[in-house]
């Protein structure tokens, strides 16, 4: 709670499953959370991310598996013995208590002395920049203030780890973006191992050290935001984080190819079972004149096609291009004057250049 | 993120730990189920031992004849003896009359409750709730005073010249019905009001804008929409009337016999409990049928919109 | 819902409803002046005023004894029913099995069963097992059956408007289930609990038929003695009794109702 950082603890989830009858809400999930990191569980609704958080908090009983904080098994402990701070989606502040009483609640339960309770409560309120709000009633607070009080209440007793369930979903867009930065800064000051749940990929990218993406009860991929964005393993991740279009690949003796065109990849592509796709991020494709000399060589791949539509989106322009191979891809072009000088029109034939460093292969499923 | 923990990441768990966790989780699940059962048990036990079991027992008693044989002679009694036939007819008639009067008196009250601004409807609601809360005995006694031979109603009527000499208003059907309606009206108003409150006021306004007169809009739109609440309230009143005891016993002055009094008397009247049990079973059956029909009717009305 | 009909057009409605309300409220108040009458004739208006019927009530063992029985039984019924009902509705609120719906329906069903049936049934059971006829315990258990549905309905409504994640957050902050319930849930459903207590007390205090079937003599409740007097030998002491019962059964709910609506208005929708 003070300026000194709490000694952060690692968390380890192993083979964790939760079945509701025949429905497998979470199935054999394993991952490690490093001491002091902010990990976000990301996924569409029904992906099992919230169930997973509730299992860590102790409100949902796993069917089997293990959850360990440092080296202590907590999977069978009741919530009140886990010493985990939690911020609920709706904040769940106690309306029959003042702001100060809300924040002091976990301290009272722990039978701290009166002066220590006052001291810690004040410091926690200061930390969320609501010093002096102690005597207010909950229904006098705005949404953002409630969010901060919920946060103060969850950290005031120096829990071993902090959980947040969709902490910003109840706020409007503007406030949400400000709070993302604020939570990140607070986390950096506290250094507490934190697990957050969200369905908003931008929130996950902004706040997290690492992101664990879930899909139908399974962990799809875990990694740092940039890693997930640059090197998604599957089509699901590539689509869920950022935008992209895909081209089917087939195996040839010379390597994976789109139609007859052998693709040059950033990394060596190991032949894998199942269908492989070439991921195309719209901002990594460059439009070049179709008849130009900008041949790819080994450092780039060039595709040809015809512009179908151009959409003006403010900071950028989005082109829809139908490749000669019959697949539609999106290309984003920054709205800069040098780009606008030779703007292709709908119907024009163009070539698309993909640097070898940007060519990534993803699995079609999973 | 930058700070380094003194705790290394733990290693993978072994099969034995995995099994131990599974057992602990299973124990925890059982404990939780047990806790829920324990919390429900006292209430369930009271209702089960003192209501469900006795009713099943009544059912079995009702088919045992005076000499201990299994027979339906307790039920046959109701059809052979004129008193019983009359009693059933009277019970149904009173229940019916009371229900009709309750609708007549209660519907306008519920309607006004639904359309008044909140402050006024709150006051009106209290005027409905206070009698509802007040002891039925007290209310029955009040009517005894008011309706007696030289009571205020008779005196007023004589003074007004409507009648020459006092008429009997209690210890007969009139007194019974007046007293029962007084107790039953709130039971009609409350569910009816709840269903009226849920009717969208825009529908009525839309009706008015489309040129239908207020009266027309009321009969074409509001009345049909309030039917489910009305039916629910009516059946509630009817069913409660069937088993009613206090008011007929006092304001009927021993002349008006309904099923409930007959059941009570039968216990002391007959050497065995069979006849009383049979009457009780019959009352239960009638109640159940009414409630079942009402449930179906309300669903049907609600779906018909 | 607002209306588009003018007040004048609705005049007939106001008059009619006014008359119905008059019929509902005024007659039951007549026992008050009658109870202060100085004569044995129960006429309205009374010919003279006195407190003799209150003296008669408080001076006679029949009345005082039964008043104590009623108060004792009603208090115990209130405790038993509120505890059992709050516990059951809390457990049912948290579980969503099909079985829990059946249990809920069972606990509310005494409301739909005519009380004469319950009374006869309880009488038969008590008469058979013995030891419960003419006892406080017998009366309390019997009254609990009919009071329980009121507690169940009130508490279910209370719990369903309470946000269960508050109890979860309390547990994550270090409170065990019981402590979380007492410090977070209970204060927020306190109006429902108060209403449950009041209703169960009143249902018991006012209950006649079960009392009639299972207890007599010195264990007679006030309602039973009142009923017997009313049926057999009416005298103005009844007006004094009725006035007292009128106050006991209508004033506390009125106060609770007014207080709850004031608090609700102040707190928005947070009051349970």
PDB file of N, CA, C and O in Angstrom, chain B residues 45-79:
ATOM      1  N   UNK B  45     -39.553 -28.869   7.050  1.00  0.00           N
ATOM      2  CA  UNK B  45     -40.045 -29.830   8.030  1.00  0.00           C
ATOM      3  C   UNK B  45     -41.389 -29.372   8.608  1.00  0.00           C
ATOM      4  O   UNK B  45     -42.332 -30.171   8.728  1.00  0.00           O
ATOM      5  N   UNK B  46     -41.472 -28.099   8.958  1.00  0.00           N
ATOM      6  CA  UNK B  46     -42.708 -27.560   9.535  1.00  0.00           C
ATOM      7  C   UNK B  46     -43.868 -27.781   8.568  1.00  0.00           C
ATOM      8  O   UNK B  46     -44.914 -28.321   8.934  1.00  0.00           O
ATOM      9  N   UNK B  47     -43.659 -27.382   7.306  1.00  0.00           N
ATOM     10  CA  UNK B  47     -44.751 -27.492   6.335  1.00  0.00           C
ATOM     11  C   UNK B  47     -45.063 -28.963   6.039  1.00  0.00           C
ATOM     12  O   UNK B  47     -46.224 -29.341   5.894  1.00  0.00           O
ATOM     13  N   UNK B  48     -44.022 -29.754   6.001  1.00  0.00           N
ATOM     14  CA  UNK B  48     -44.227 -31.161   5.653  1.00  0.00           C
ATOM     15  C   UNK B  48     -44.970 -31.911   6.750  1.00  0.00           C
ATOM     16  O   UNK B  48     -45.974 -32.566   6.499  1.00  0.00           O
ATOM     17  N   UNK B  49     -44.479 -31.760   7.972  1.00  0.00           N
ATOM     18  CA  UNK B  49     -45.073 -32.511   9.080  1.00  0.00           C
ATOM     19  C   UNK B  49     -46.464 -31.995   9.439  1.00  0.00           C
ATOM     20  O   UNK B  49     -47.354 -32.761   9.780  1.00  0.00           O
ATOM     21  N   UNK B  50     -46.654 -30.674   9.354  1.00  0.00           N
ATOM     22  CA  UNK B  50     -47.915 -30.117   9.836  1.00  0.00           C
ATOM     23  C   UNK B  50     -48.915 -29.788   8.729  1.00  0.00           C
ATOM     24  O   UNK B  50     -50.036 -29.411   9.012  1.00  0.00           O
ATOM     25  N   UNK B  51     -48.521 -29.933   7.486  1.00  0.00           N
ATOM     26  CA  UNK B  51     -49.520 -29.697   6.449  1.00  0.00           C
ATOM     27  C   UNK B  51     -49.597 -30.829   5.438  1.00  0.00           C
ATOM     28  O   UNK B  51     -50.661 -31.391   5.226  1.00  0.00           O
ATOM     29  N   UNK B  52     -48.477 -31.147   4.836  1.00  0.00           N
ATOM     30  CA  UNK B  52     -48.508 -32.158   3.777  1.00  0.00           C
ATOM     31  C   UNK B  52     -48.931 -33.527   4.333  1.00  0.00           C
ATOM     32  O   UNK B  52     -49.880 -34.149   3.841  1.00  0.00           O
ATOM     33  N   UNK B  53     -48.246 -33.958   5.405  1.00  0.00           N
ATOM     34  CA  UNK B  53     -48.595 -35.261   5.986  1.00  0.00           C
ATOM     35  C   UNK B  53     -50.039 -35.312   6.482  1.00  0.00           C
ATOM     36  O   UNK B  53     -50.767 -36.252   6.155  1.00  0.00           O
ATOM     37  N   UNK B  54     -50.484 -34.316   7.272  1.00  0.00           N
ATOM     38  CA  UNK B  54     -51.882 -34.361   7.729  1.00  0.00           C
ATOM     39  C   UNK B  54     -52.877 -34.443   6.582  1.00  0.00           C
ATOM     40  O   UNK B  54     -53.874 -35.157   6.678  1.00  0.00           O
ATOM     41  N   UNK B  55     -52.593 -33.718   5.493  1.00  0.00           N
ATOM     42  CA  UNK B  55     -53.554 -33.750   4.389  1.00  0.00           C
ATOM     43  C   UNK B  55     -53.594 -35.141   3.761  1.00  0.00           C
ATOM     44  O   UNK B  55     -54.674 -35.657   3.431  1.00  0.00           O
ATOM     45  N   UNK B  56     -52.419 -35.757   3.638  1.00  0.00           N
ATOM     46  CA  UNK B  56     -52.398 -37.131   3.114  1.00  0.00           C
ATOM     47  C   UNK B  56     -53.146 -38.069   4.064  1.00  0.00           C
ATOM     48  O   UNK B  56     -53.878 -38.966   3.640  1.00  0.00           O
ATOM     49  N   UNK B  57     -52.986 -37.796   5.341  1.00  0.00           N
ATOM     50  CA  UNK B  57     -53.661 -38.627   6.339  1.00  0.00           C
ATOM     51  C   UNK B  57     -55.178 -38.443   6.251  1.00  0.00           C
ATOM     52  O   UNK B  57     -55.951 -39.393   6.322  1.00  0.00           O
ATOM     53  N   UNK B  58     -55.592 -37.164   6.092  1.00  0.00           N
ATOM     54  CA  UNK B  58     -57.020 -36.879   5.931  1.00  0.00           C
ATOM     55  C   UNK B  58     -57.578 -37.675   4.762  1.00  0.00           C
ATOM     56  O   UNK B  58     -58.665 -38.249   4.836  1.00  0.00           O
ATOM     57  N   UNK B  59     -56.777 -37.699   3.709  1.00  0.00           N
ATOM     58  CA  UNK B  59     -57.187 -38.415   2.505  1.00  0.00           C
ATOM     59  C   UNK B  59     -57.452 -39.884   2.836  1.00  0.00           C
ATOM     60  O   UNK B  59     -58.470 -40.453   2.415  1.00  0.00           O
ATOM     61  N   UNK B  60     -56.554 -40.473   3.611  1.00  0.00           N
ATOM     62  CA  UNK B  60     -56.728 -41.891   3.941  1.00  0.00           C
ATOM     63  C   UNK B  60     -57.872 -42.080   4.937  1.00  0.00           C
ATOM     64  O   UNK B  60     -58.652 -43.022   4.831  1.00  0.00           O
ATOM     65  N   UNK B  61     -58.011 -41.144   5.887  1.00  0.00           N
ATOM     66  CA  UNK B  61     -59.115 -41.253   6.844  1.00  0.00           C
ATOM     67  C   UNK B  61     -60.473 -41.168   6.157  1.00  0.00           C
ATOM     68  O   UNK B  61     -61.431 -41.814   6.565  1.00  0.00           O
ATOM     69  N   UNK B  62     -60.530 -40.369   5.102  1.00  0.00           N
ATOM     70  CA  UNK B  62     -61.820 -40.109   4.467  1.00  0.00           C
ATOM     71  C   UNK B  62     -62.387 -41.333   3.772  1.00  0.00           C
ATOM     72  O   UNK B  62     -63.581 -41.398   3.509  1.00  0.00           O
ATOM     73  N   UNK B  63     -61.546 -42.311   3.479  1.00  0.00           N
ATOM     74  CA  UNK B  63     -62.066 -43.502   2.793  1.00  0.00           C
ATOM     75  C   UNK B  63     -62.194 -44.698   3.746  1.00  0.00           C
ATOM     76  O   UNK B  63     -62.311 -45.837   3.317  1.00  0.00           O
ATOM     77  N   UNK B  64     -62.143 -44.425   5.074  1.00  0.00           N
ATOM     78  CA  UNK B  64     -62.358 -45.492   6.055  1.00  0.00           C
ATOM     79  C   UNK B  64     -63.733 -45.300   6.688  1.00  0.00           C
ATOM     80  O   UNK B  64     -64.034 -44.225   7.195  1.00  0.00           O
ATOM     81  N   UNK B  65     -64.555 -46.332   6.628  1.00  0.00           N
ATOM     82  CA  UNK B  65     -65.908 -46.239   7.164  1.00  0.00           C
ATOM     83  C   UNK B  65     -65.894 -46.379   8.686  1.00  0.00           C
ATOM     84  O   UNK B  65     -64.858 -46.637   9.286  1.00  0.00           O
ATOM     85  N   UNK B  66     -67.081 -46.192   9.317  1.00  0.00           N
ATOM     86  CA  UNK B  66     -67.199 -46.236  10.770  1.00  0.00           C
ATOM     87  C   UNK B  66     -66.691 -47.540  11.369  1.00  0.00           C
ATOM     88  O   UNK B  66     -66.107 -47.553  12.456  1.00  0.00           O
ATOM     89  N   UNK B  67     -66.877 -48.638  10.636  1.00  0.00           N
ATOM     90  CA  UNK B  67     -66.454 -49.932  11.180  1.00  0.00           C
ATOM     91  C   UNK B  67     -65.043 -50.316  10.743  1.00  0.00           C
ATOM     92  O   UNK B  67     -64.637 -51.469  10.928  1.00  0.00           O
ATOM     93  N   UNK B  68     -64.333 -49.365  10.163  1.00  0.00           N
ATOM     94  CA  UNK B  68     -62.935 -49.637   9.831  1.00  0.00           C
ATOM     95  C   UNK B  68     -62.713 -50.206   8.452  1.00  0.00           C
ATOM     96  O   UNK B  68     -61.579 -50.440   8.054  1.00  0.00           O
ATOM     97  N   UNK B  69     -63.791 -50.456   7.697  1.00  0.00           N
ATOM     98  CA  UNK B  69     -63.612 -50.966   6.342  1.00  0.00           C
ATOM     99  C   UNK B  69     -63.209 -49.832   5.404  1.00  0.00           C
ATOM    100  O   UNK B  69     -63.484 -48.660   5.681  1.00  0.00           O
ATOM    101  N   UNK B  70     -62.610 -50.227   4.290  1.00  0.00           N
ATOM    102  CA  UNK B  70     -62.320 -49.251   3.245  1.00  0.00           C
ATOM    103  C   UNK B  70     -63.597 -49.004   2.455  1.00  0.00           C
ATOM    104  O   UNK B  70     -64.157 -49.942   1.886  1.00  0.00           O
ATOM    105  N   UNK B  71     -64.104 -47.780   2.475  1.00  0.00           N
ATOM    106  CA  UNK B  71     -65.316 -47.532   1.686  1.00  0.00           C
ATOM    107  C   UNK B  71     -65.470 -46.045   1.418  1.00  0.00           C
ATOM    108  O   UNK B  71     -64.766 -45.216   1.984  1.00  0.00           O
ATOM    109  N   UNK B  72     -66.435 -45.747   0.562  1.00  0.00           N
ATOM    110  CA  UNK B  72     -66.678 -44.349   0.229  1.00  0.00           C
ATOM    111  C   UNK B  72     -67.908 -43.820   0.948  1.00  0.00           C
ATOM    112  O   UNK B  72     -68.478 -42.823   0.548  1.00  0.00           O
ATOM    113  N   UNK B  73     -68.309 -44.503   2.050  1.00  0.00           N
ATOM    114  CA  UNK B  73     -69.583 -44.116   2.665  1.00  0.00           C
ATOM    115  C   UNK B  73     -69.551 -42.710   3.258  1.00  0.00           C
ATOM    116  O   UNK B  73     -70.568 -42.041   3.331  1.00  0.00           O
ATOM    117  N   UNK B  74     -68.340 -42.250   3.632  1.00  0.00           N
ATOM    118  CA  UNK B  74     -68.256 -40.871   4.128  1.00  0.00           C
ATOM    119  C   UNK B  74     -68.639 -39.871   3.046  1.00  0.00           C
ATOM    120  O   UNK B  74     -69.232 -38.836   3.333  1.00  0.00           O
ATOM    121  N   UNK B  75     -68.272 -40.206   1.822  1.00  0.00           N
ATOM    122  CA  UNK B  75     -68.611 -39.311   0.713  1.00  0.00           C
ATOM    123  C   UNK B  75     -70.070 -39.451   0.336  1.00  0.00           C
ATOM    124  O   UNK B  75     -70.719 -38.481  -0.047  1.00  0.00           O
ATOM    125  N   UNK B  76     -70.585 -40.698   0.462  1.00  0.00           N
ATOM    126  CA  UNK B  76     -71.986 -40.949   0.109  1.00  0.00           C
ATOM    127  C   UNK B  76     -72.909 -40.106   0.974  1.00  0.00           C
ATOM    128  O   UNK B  76     -73.966 -39.645   0.538  1.00  0.00           O
ATOM    129  N   UNK B  77     -72.466 -39.862   2.224  1.00  0.00           N
ATOM    130  CA  UNK B  77     -73.222 -39.049   3.183  1.00  0.00           C
ATOM    131  C   UNK B  77     -73.640 -37.706   2.568  1.00  0.00           C
ATOM    132  O   UNK B  77     -74.749 -37.228   2.767  1.00  0.00           O
ATOM    133  N   UNK B  78     -72.723 -37.120   1.818  1.00  0.00           N
ATOM    134  CA  UNK B  78     -72.968 -35.775   1.294  1.00  0.00           C
ATOM    135  C   UNK B  78     -74.122 -35.748   0.297  1.00  0.00           C
ATOM    136  O   UNK B  78     -74.760 -34.740   0.105  1.00  0.00           O
ATOM    137  N   UNK B  79     -74.305 -36.894  -0.379  1.00  0.00           N
ATOM    138  CA  UNK B  79     -75.350 -36.889  -1.401  1.00  0.00           C
ATOM    139  C   UNK B  79     -76.666 -37.378  -0.846  1.00  0.00           C
ATOM    140  O   UNK B  79     -77.717 -37.034  -1.350  1.00  0.00           O
TER     141      UNK B  79
END
